[in-house]
PDB file of C-alpha atoms in Angstrom:
ATOM      1  CA  MET M  19      79.196  22.666 272.802  1.00  0.00           C
ATOM      2  CA  GLN M  20      78.544  26.322 273.568  1.00  0.00           C
ATOM      3  CA  GLN M  21      75.218  28.058 274.147  1.00  0.00           C
ATOM      4  CA  THR M  22      74.072  31.483 275.244  1.00  0.00           C
ATOM      5  CA  ALA M  23      72.225  31.624 278.568  1.00  0.00           C
ATOM      6  CA  THR M  24      70.905  34.137 281.101  1.00  0.00           C
ATOM      7  CA  VAL M  25      71.742  33.898 284.797  1.00  0.00           C
ATOM      8  CA  THR M  26      68.484  33.704 286.776  1.00  0.00           C
ATOM      9  CA  LYS M  27      69.688  32.813 290.279  1.00  0.00           C
ATOM     10  CA  LEU M  28      72.951  32.464 292.182  1.00  0.00           C
ATOM     11  CA  LEU M  29      73.293  29.246 294.174  1.00  0.00           C
ATOM     12  CA  SER M  30      75.660  28.138 296.904  1.00  0.00           C
ATOM     13  CA  GLY M  31      78.885  26.391 296.060  1.00  0.00           C
ATOM     14  CA  ASN M  32      79.852  28.787 293.245  1.00  0.00           C
ATOM     15  CA  LYS M  33      76.953  27.573 291.084  1.00  0.00           C
ATOM     16  CA  ALA M  34      74.332  29.503 289.134  1.00  0.00           C
ATOM     17  CA  GLU M  35      70.917  28.670 287.711  1.00  0.00           C
ATOM     18  CA  LEU M  36      70.641  29.648 284.065  1.00  0.00           C
ATOM     19  CA  THR M  37      67.920  29.838 281.450  1.00  0.00           C
ATOM     20  CA  VAL M  38      68.964  28.570 278.026  1.00  0.00           C
ATOM     21  CA  HIS M  39      66.915  29.437 274.961  1.00  0.00           C
ATOM     22  CA  ARG M  40      67.443  26.705 272.419  1.00  0.00           C
ATOM     23  CA  GLN M  41      68.722  27.875 269.082  1.00  0.00           C
ATOM     24  CA  THR M  42      67.332  26.640 265.801  1.00  0.00           C
ATOM     25  CA  ALA M  43      69.422  24.776 263.268  1.00  0.00           C
ATOM     26  CA  CYS M  44      69.089  27.668 260.819  1.00  0.00           C
ATOM     27  CA  GLY M  45      70.007  30.294 263.445  1.00  0.00           C
ATOM     28  CA  HIS M  46      66.941  32.474 262.907  1.00  0.00           C
ATOM     29  CA  ASP M  47      64.016  33.589 265.056  1.00  0.00           C
ATOM     30  CA  CYS M  48      61.381  30.844 264.907  1.00  0.00           C
ATOM     31  CA  SER M  49      58.564  33.185 265.921  1.00  0.00           C
ATOM     32  CA  LYS M  50      58.927  35.026 262.589  1.00  0.00           C
ATOM     33  CA  CYS M  51      59.265  31.922 260.438  1.00  0.00           C
ATOM     34  CA  GLY M  52      56.459  29.874 258.962  1.00  0.00           C
ATOM     35  CA  GLY M  53      58.637  26.800 258.578  1.00  0.00           C
ATOM     36  CA  CYS M  54      59.133  25.571 262.114  1.00  0.00           C
ATOM     37  CA  GLY M  55      57.517  28.254 264.281  1.00  0.00           C
ATOM     38  CA  GLU M  56      55.346  25.700 266.077  1.00  0.00           C
ATOM     39  CA  LEU M  57      58.392  23.782 267.230  1.00  0.00           C
ATOM     40  CA  VAL M  58      59.696  26.531 269.521  1.00  0.00           C
ATOM     41  CA  THR M  59      60.336  25.001 272.917  1.00  0.00           C
ATOM     42  CA  LYS M  60      60.266  26.474 276.372  1.00  0.00           C
ATOM     43  CA  PRO M  61      63.559  27.676 277.808  1.00  0.00           C
ATOM     44  CA  ILE M  62      65.643  25.066 279.576  1.00  0.00           C
ATOM     45  CA  VAL M  63      66.822  25.652 283.150  1.00  0.00           C
ATOM     46  CA  VAL M  64      70.314  24.329 283.913  1.00  0.00           C
ATOM     47  CA  ILE M  65      72.812  24.552 286.755  1.00  0.00           C
ATOM     48  CA  ALA M  66      76.349  25.630 285.844  1.00  0.00           C
ATOM     49  CA  ASP M  67      79.647  26.242 287.588  1.00  0.00           C
ATOM     50  CA  ASN M  68      79.964  30.012 288.018  1.00  0.00           C
ATOM     51  CA  THR M  69      83.747  30.275 287.820  1.00  0.00           C
ATOM     52  CA  ILE M  70      83.735  33.828 286.394  1.00  0.00           C
ATOM     53  CA  GLY M  71      81.415  35.327 289.034  1.00  0.00           C
ATOM     54  CA  ALA M  72      78.473  36.202 286.797  1.00  0.00           C
ATOM     55  CA  ASP M  73      75.552  38.062 288.406  1.00  0.00           C
ATOM     56  CA  VAL M  74      71.794  37.646 288.041  1.00  0.00           C
ATOM     57  CA  GLY M  75      70.614  38.970 284.679  1.00  0.00           C
ATOM     58  CA  ASP M  76      73.965  38.572 282.932  1.00  0.00           C
ATOM     59  CA  SER M  77      73.977  37.026 279.478  1.00  0.00           C
ATOM     60  CA  VAL M  78      76.749  34.432 279.422  1.00  0.00           C
ATOM     61  CA  VAL M  79      78.155  31.684 277.242  1.00  0.00           C
ATOM     62  CA  ILE M  80      78.087  28.225 278.779  1.00  0.00           C
ATOM     63  CA  THR M  81      80.237  25.338 277.703  1.00  0.00           C
ATOM     64  CA  GLY M  82      78.932  21.807 278.014  1.00  0.00           C
ATOM     65  CA  SER M  83      80.923  18.624 278.253  1.00  0.00           C
ATOM     66  CA  SER M  84      81.000  16.629 275.023  1.00  0.00           C
ATOM     67  CA  LYS M  85      82.205  13.514 276.854  1.00  0.00           C
ATOM     68  CA  GLN M  86      78.690  12.202 277.599  1.00  0.00           C
ATOM     69  CA  VAL M  87      77.409  12.778 274.074  1.00  0.00           C
ATOM     70  CA  LEU M  88      80.435  11.255 272.376  1.00  0.00           C
ATOM     71  CA  GLY M  89      80.468   8.256 274.710  1.00  0.00           C
ATOM     72  CA  LEU M  90      76.829   7.473 274.026  1.00  0.00           C
ATOM     73  CA  ALA M  91      77.329   8.001 270.283  1.00  0.00           C
ATOM     74  CA  ALA M  92      80.175   5.491 270.329  1.00  0.00           C
ATOM     75  CA  VAL M  93      77.992   2.929 272.090  1.00  0.00           C
ATOM     76  CA  VAL M  94      75.016   3.501 269.800  1.00  0.00           C
ATOM     77  CA  TYR M  95      76.897   3.488 266.495  1.00  0.00           C
ATOM     78  CA  LEU M  96      80.042   1.427 266.989  1.00  0.00           C
ATOM     79  CA  VAL M  97      79.222  -1.378 269.411  1.00  0.00           C
ATOM     80  CA  PRO M  98      76.500  -3.050 267.265  1.00  0.00           C
ATOM     81  CA  PHE M  99      78.736  -3.093 264.179  1.00  0.00           C
ATOM     82  CA  VAL M 100      81.807  -4.277 266.068  1.00  0.00           C
ATOM     83  CA  LEU M 101      79.823  -7.106 267.682  1.00  0.00           C
ATOM     84  CA  PHE M 102      78.361  -8.034 264.292  1.00  0.00           C
ATOM     85  CA  PHE M 103      81.792  -8.422 262.695  1.00  0.00           C
ATOM     86  CA  VAL M 104      83.382 -10.102 265.724  1.00  0.00           C
ATOM     87  CA  LEU M 105      80.680 -12.780 266.039  1.00  0.00           C
ATOM     88  CA  TYR M 106      80.607 -13.235 262.251  1.00  0.00           C
ATOM     89  CA  ALA M 107      84.382 -13.782 262.217  1.00  0.00           C
ATOM     90  CA  VAL M 108      84.270 -16.146 265.195  1.00  0.00           C
ATOM     91  CA  ALA M 109      81.488 -18.168 263.584  1.00  0.00           C
ATOM     92  CA  ALA M 110      83.440 -18.317 260.308  1.00  0.00           C
ATOM     93  CA  VAL M 111      86.693 -19.411 261.947  1.00  0.00           C
ATOM     94  CA  VAL M 112      85.059 -21.876 264.326  1.00  0.00           C
ATOM     95  CA  PRO M 113      82.965 -24.005 262.022  1.00  0.00           C
ATOM     96  CA  LEU M 114      79.524 -22.854 263.192  1.00  0.00           C
ATOM     97  CA  PRO M 115      76.590 -23.011 260.827  1.00  0.00           C
ATOM     98  CA  LEU M 116      75.349 -19.735 259.301  1.00  0.00           C
ATOM     99  CA  PRO M 117      77.955 -17.170 260.395  1.00  0.00           C
ATOM    100  CA  GLU M 118      75.717 -14.341 259.142  1.00  0.00           C
ATOM    101  CA  VAL M 119      73.083 -15.320 261.728  1.00  0.00           C
ATOM    102  CA  TRP M 120      75.703 -15.138 264.469  1.00  0.00           C
ATOM    103  CA  GLY M 121      76.688 -11.711 263.145  1.00  0.00           C
ATOM    104  CA  CYS M 122      73.066 -10.585 263.360  1.00  0.00           C
ATOM    105  CA  VAL M 123      72.894 -11.904 266.928  1.00  0.00           C
ATOM    106  CA  GLY M 124      75.923  -9.753 267.758  1.00  0.00           C
ATOM    107  CA  PHE M 125      74.247  -6.730 266.149  1.00  0.00           C
ATOM    108  CA  VAL M 126      71.068  -7.251 268.214  1.00  0.00           C
ATOM    109  CA  VAL M 127      73.124  -7.625 271.399  1.00  0.00           C
ATOM    110  CA  GLY M 128      74.866  -4.348 270.505  1.00  0.00           C
ATOM    111  CA  ILE M 129      71.506  -2.610 270.059  1.00  0.00           C
ATOM    112  CA  LEU M 130      70.364  -3.915 273.456  1.00  0.00           C
ATOM    113  CA  LEU M 131      73.570  -2.601 275.043  1.00  0.00           C
ATOM    114  CA  ALA M 132      72.911   0.790 273.404  1.00  0.00           C
ATOM    115  CA  VAL M 133      69.366   0.876 274.826  1.00  0.00           C
ATOM    116  CA  LEU M 134      70.680   0.058 278.308  1.00  0.00           C
ATOM    117  CA  ALA M 135      73.366   2.748 278.027  1.00  0.00           C
ATOM    118  CA  ASN M 136      70.743   5.277 276.921  1.00  0.00           C
ATOM    119  CA  LYS M 137      68.558   4.505 279.948  1.00  0.00           C
ATOM    120  CA  ARG M 138      71.535   4.906 282.264  1.00  0.00           C
ATOM    121  CA  GLN M 139      72.577   8.136 280.527  1.00  0.00           C
ATOM    122  CA  LYS M 140      69.152   9.738 281.105  1.00  0.00           C
ATOM    123  CA  ASN M 141      69.857   9.833 284.854  1.00  0.00           C
ATOM    124  CA  ALA M 142      73.217  11.578 284.404  1.00  0.00           C
ATOM    125  CA  LYS M 143      73.168  15.366 284.604  1.00  0.00           C
ATOM    126  CA  PRO M 144      75.173  17.276 281.995  1.00  0.00           C
ATOM    127  CA  VAL M 145      78.043  19.385 283.309  1.00  0.00           C
ATOM    128  CA  TYR M 146      78.031  23.060 282.271  1.00  0.00           C
ATOM    129  CA  THR M 147      80.548  25.794 282.985  1.00  0.00           C
ATOM    130  CA  ILE M 148      80.092  29.518 282.453  1.00  0.00           C
ATOM    131  CA  SER M 149      82.982  30.376 280.154  1.00  0.00           C
ATOM    132  CA  LYS M 150      82.344  33.964 279.000  1.00  0.00           C
ATOM    133  CA  PRO M 151      80.392  36.932 280.283  1.00  0.00           C
TER     134      PRO M 151
END
């Protein structure tokens, strides 16, 4: 994931504070559009590794780690379905009544695991690196 940002402050430890203006899905200027102009958000302030030595005021490209997003997506989308099919199969092989109910129990447990993972993920800070000046 790459975004354009502006360096606002240099920090110790080869880090920089950046301001990121969120881009729209259509790639246009929201202030001139009647479609979603009210949805323009404030700039986001992030901390990034300043490996290229950017200075205050520089417009840079930052690269974010996709690991956190992909990990959470796997938990949210895959775990409920996998647990559904695993508990359904176990209930069908072991003669338990109503295997579809056991499958639904597995799906609900998967949703609960996804909610817990989402709460834990909110505390994790994304990792950004300045990749281009």
